[in-house]
Amino acid sequence: MKNSLKVERAIKDITQAELAEIIDVSRQTINAVEKNRYVPSTVLALKLSKYFGKSVNEIFELEESD
Amino acid sequence: MRDLNSSYFLPHRYKWIGWAIISISLLAVAIKGILYNYSTEFQDLGVVDHIIGSILSYTVMIGLTILVSSREKQEDEMIRMIRLKSFQYGFYLTVFLSLLFFLISIVDSGLNAFSFITATTQIDMFFGINATLVFIVAIYQFKLFRLKNDEE
C-alpha cells in the first residue's frame, strides 16, 4: 500500500509533529506511515481522511503486491 | 470508537518503578554473588543463598512485567503493535535458542549420557523463568530506541 500523506501534509503546510498532535498519535507513527513502514488502522486512516478533507481512497492506494 | 487496547496497560510512571525493581534485584544478585565468593559463613548457608536467589528471580520477573506493561509517554496504535511483535519475537527466540543449545549439547556431549545431562541442566538454568521475558523486553526496548532515533 502506498500513500500520499507527505504530499497532503505539504499542501496543508503542516509538520509531522503538528499532524501527530492533531491526530493524537506519536510523530514517529506519522513518519513510519509516510515511509510505508507502518500500515495505519482503519480508525487512524479515517482520522487522517477527516483532517485532510479527502476520502481514505484519495490518501491511501493499494499496490499490485497487496 | 472505544479503544479496547489501551485499558489494561499501567500508567507511564510505572515504567520507572519497573526499572527500579529490576535494578535493585540485580544489585542484590551481585551482592549475593560477592558474599558467596568471599564469605565462608555465607557459603555454609547454602539454603538461604538458594532461597534468596529464587525470590530475586521472581522480583526480576515482576519488574520486567511492569516494564513491558507500562504505557509509553505517547502510547498509540503503532506502539501497541511493536509491543505485540516483541512478545511474538521473544517467544520465537526462546524456542529457537532452546533447540539450538539442545542440539549443541547433543553434539558436544559426544553422546555421553552424563555430559549430556550436565549440558541440558545448564540450558534449563540459563533459560530459567525469565529468559522469554528478558528477550521480550530487550526486543521491545530496542525497537523503541530505533523508532526514536529514526529521524528524517
Coordinates of C-alpha atoms in Angstrom, one line a residue:
Chain A
M1 CA 0.0 0.0 0.0
K2 CA 1.3 3.5 -0.8
N3 CA 0.0 6.8 0.4
S4 CA 0.2 10.5 -0.4
L5 CA 0.4 11.6 3.3
K6 CA 3.6 13.6 2.7
V7 CA 2.0 15.5 -0.2
E8 CA -1.2 16.1 1.7
R9 CA 0.9 17.4 4.6
A10 CA 2.9 19.7 2.3
I11 CA -0.4 21.1 0.8
K12 CA -1.6 21.9 4.3
D13 CA 1.9 23.1 5.2
I14 CA 2.0 21.2 8.5
T15 CA 4.9 19.3 10.1
Q16 CA 4.8 15.7 11.1
A17 CA 4.8 16.7 14.8
E18 CA 1.8 19.1 14.3
L19 CA -0.2 16.5 12.4
A20 CA 0.7 13.9 15.0
E21 CA -0.7 16.1 17.8
I22 CA -3.9 16.8 15.9
I23 CA -4.5 13.0 15.1
D24 CA -3.3 12.1 18.7
V25 CA -0.5 9.7 17.7
S26 CA 3.3 10.0 18.1
R27 CA 5.3 11.8 15.5
Q28 CA 7.2 8.5 14.8
T29 CA 3.9 6.9 13.7
I30 CA 3.3 9.6 11.1
N31 CA 6.9 9.2 9.9
A32 CA 6.5 5.4 9.7
V33 CA 3.3 5.7 7.7
E34 CA 4.9 8.2 5.3
K35 CA 7.9 5.8 4.8
N36 CA 5.5 2.9 4.2
R37 CA 6.8 1.1 7.2
Y38 CA 3.6 1.1 9.1
V39 CA 0.1 0.4 7.8
P40 CA -2.3 2.5 9.9
S41 CA -5.5 1.1 11.4
T42 CA -8.8 2.0 9.8
V43 CA -9.5 4.4 12.7
L44 CA -6.3 6.3 12.1
A45 CA -6.8 6.3 8.3
L46 CA -10.3 7.8 8.9
K47 CA -8.9 10.4 11.2
L48 CA -6.4 11.5 8.6
S49 CA -9.1 11.5 5.9
K50 CA -11.3 13.7 8.1
Y51 CA -8.5 16.1 8.8
F52 CA -7.4 16.5 5.2
G53 CA -11.0 16.6 4.0
K54 CA -10.3 13.8 1.5
S55 CA -11.6 10.3 1.3
V56 CA -9.3 7.5 2.5
N57 CA -9.0 6.2 -1.1
E58 CA -7.5 9.5 -2.2
I59 CA -4.8 9.3 0.5
F60 CA -4.1 5.5 0.5
E61 CA -3.9 3.3 -2.5
L62 CA -3.5 -0.4 -2.9
E63 CA -0.5 -1.7 -4.8
E64 CA -0.1 -4.8 -7.0
S65 CA 1.6 -6.7 -4.2
D66 CA -1.3 -6.2 -1.8
Chain B
M1 CA -14.7 4.3 18.7
R2 CA -13.7 2.9 22.1
D3 CA -10.1 1.9 22.2
L4 CA -10.1 -1.6 23.6
N5 CA -6.4 -1.9 23.6
S6 CA -5.4 0.9 25.9
S7 CA -7.3 -0.1 29.1
Y8 CA -5.1 -2.7 30.6
F9 CA -1.7 -1.0 30.4
L10 CA -0.2 0.5 33.5
P11 CA 0.4 4.3 33.5
H12 CA 3.7 5.6 32.1
R13 CA 5.3 6.3 35.5
Y14 CA 5.2 2.6 36.3
K15 CA 8.0 2.2 33.7
W16 CA 10.4 3.7 36.2
I17 CA 9.1 1.5 39.0
G18 CA 9.8 -1.5 36.8
W19 CA 13.4 -0.3 36.1
A20 CA 13.9 0.4 39.8
I21 CA 12.7 -3.1 40.8
I22 CA 15.0 -4.7 38.2
S23 CA 18.0 -2.6 39.2
I24 CA 17.6 -3.3 42.9
S25 CA 17.1 -7.0 42.2
L26 CA 20.2 -7.3 40.0
L27 CA 22.2 -5.3 42.6
A28 CA 21.1 -7.7 45.2
V29 CA 22.1 -10.7 43.0
A30 CA 25.5 -9.1 42.6
I31 CA 25.9 -8.5 46.3
K32 CA 24.8 -12.1 47.0
G33 CA 27.4 -13.4 44.5
I34 CA 30.2 -11.3 46.1
L35 CA 29.1 -12.5 49.6
Y36 CA 29.1 -16.1 48.4
N37 CA 32.6 -15.8 46.9
Y38 CA 34.2 -14.1 49.9
S39 CA 32.4 -15.3 52.9
T40 CA 32.7 -18.9 54.0
E41 CA 29.9 -18.2 56.6
F42 CA 27.5 -17.3 53.8
Q43 CA 28.6 -20.4 51.8
D44 CA 27.6 -22.5 54.8
L45 CA 24.1 -21.1 54.4
G46 CA 23.6 -22.7 51.0
V47 CA 19.8 -23.0 51.5
V48 CA 19.5 -19.3 52.3
D49 CA 21.5 -18.4 49.2
H50 CA 19.2 -20.6 47.2
I51 CA 16.0 -19.1 48.7
I52 CA 17.2 -15.5 48.2
G53 CA 18.2 -16.4 44.6
S54 CA 14.7 -17.8 43.9
I55 CA 13.0 -14.7 45.4
L56 CA 15.2 -12.4 43.4
S57 CA 14.4 -14.2 40.1
Y58 CA 10.7 -13.5 40.8
T59 CA 11.2 -9.9 41.7
V60 CA 13.1 -9.5 38.4
M61 CA 10.1 -11.2 36.7
I62 CA 7.7 -8.7 38.3
G63 CA 9.9 -5.8 37.3
L64 CA 10.2 -6.9 33.7
T65 CA 6.4 -7.5 33.5
I66 CA 5.7 -4.0 34.9
L67 CA 8.2 -2.6 32.4
V68 CA 6.7 -4.1 29.3
S69 CA 3.1 -3.5 30.5
S70 CA 3.6 0.3 31.1
R71 CA 2.3 2.8 28.6
E72 CA 4.8 4.8 26.7
K73 CA 4.7 8.6 27.1
Q74 CA 2.9 8.8 23.8
E75 CA 1.1 5.5 23.6
D76 CA -0.6 4.9 20.2
E77 CA -1.5 2.0 17.9
M78 CA 1.9 1.6 16.5
I79 CA 3.5 1.3 19.9
R80 CA 0.9 -1.4 20.8
M81 CA 1.8 -3.2 17.6
I82 CA 5.5 -3.0 18.4
R83 CA 4.8 -4.4 21.9
L84 CA 2.8 -7.3 20.5
K85 CA 5.5 -8.1 17.9
S86 CA 8.1 -8.1 20.7
F87 CA 6.1 -10.8 22.5
Q88 CA 6.0 -12.8 19.3
Y89 CA 9.7 -12.5 18.5
G90 CA 10.6 -13.1 22.2
F91 CA 8.7 -16.3 22.1
Y92 CA 10.3 -17.5 18.8
L93 CA 13.7 -16.5 20.0
T94 CA 13.3 -18.6 23.2
V95 CA 12.2 -21.7 21.2
F96 CA 15.0 -21.2 18.6
L97 CA 17.8 -20.8 21.2
S98 CA 16.5 -23.7 23.3
L99 CA 16.5 -26.0 20.4
L100 CA 19.9 -24.7 19.2
F101 CA 21.5 -25.2 22.6
F102 CA 19.8 -28.6 22.9
L103 CA 21.4 -29.7 19.6
I104 CA 24.7 -28.3 20.5
S105 CA 24.7 -30.2 23.8
I106 CA 23.9 -33.4 22.0
V107 CA 26.9 -32.9 19.7
D108 CA 29.1 -31.5 22.4
S109 CA 28.5 -34.4 24.8
G110 CA 29.8 -36.8 22.2
L111 CA 26.7 -39.0 23.0
N112 CA 27.9 -39.4 26.6
A113 CA 24.9 -39.6 28.8
F114 CA 26.4 -37.9 31.8
S115 CA 27.8 -34.8 29.9
F116 CA 24.5 -34.6 28.1
I117 CA 22.6 -34.4 31.3
T118 CA 25.0 -31.8 32.6
A119 CA 24.7 -29.7 29.5
T120 CA 20.9 -29.8 29.4
T121 CA 20.7 -28.9 33.1
Q122 CA 22.8 -25.9 32.3
I123 CA 20.5 -24.9 29.5
D124 CA 17.5 -25.2 31.8
M125 CA 19.3 -23.0 34.3
F126 CA 20.2 -20.4 31.7
F127 CA 16.6 -20.3 30.3
G128 CA 15.2 -20.2 33.9
I129 CA 11.9 -18.5 34.4
N130 CA 12.9 -15.1 32.9
A131 CA 14.5 -15.9 29.6
T132 CA 11.5 -15.2 27.4
L133 CA 10.6 -12.0 29.4
V134 CA 14.2 -10.8 29.1
F135 CA 14.0 -11.4 25.3
I136 CA 10.7 -9.6 25.0
V137 CA 11.8 -6.6 27.0
A138 CA 15.1 -6.4 25.1
I139 CA 13.4 -6.6 21.7
Y140 CA 10.8 -4.1 22.8
Q141 CA 13.3 -1.6 24.1
F142 CA 15.5 -2.0 21.1
K143 CA 12.5 -1.3 18.7
L144 CA 11.5 1.8 20.7
F145 CA 15.1 3.0 20.7
R146 CA 15.3 2.5 16.9
L147 CA 12.0 4.3 16.5
K148 CA 13.1 7.3 18.5
N149 CA 16.3 7.6 16.5
D150 CA 14.7 7.2 13.1
E151 CA 14.8 10.9 12.2
E152 CA 14.1 12.1 8.7

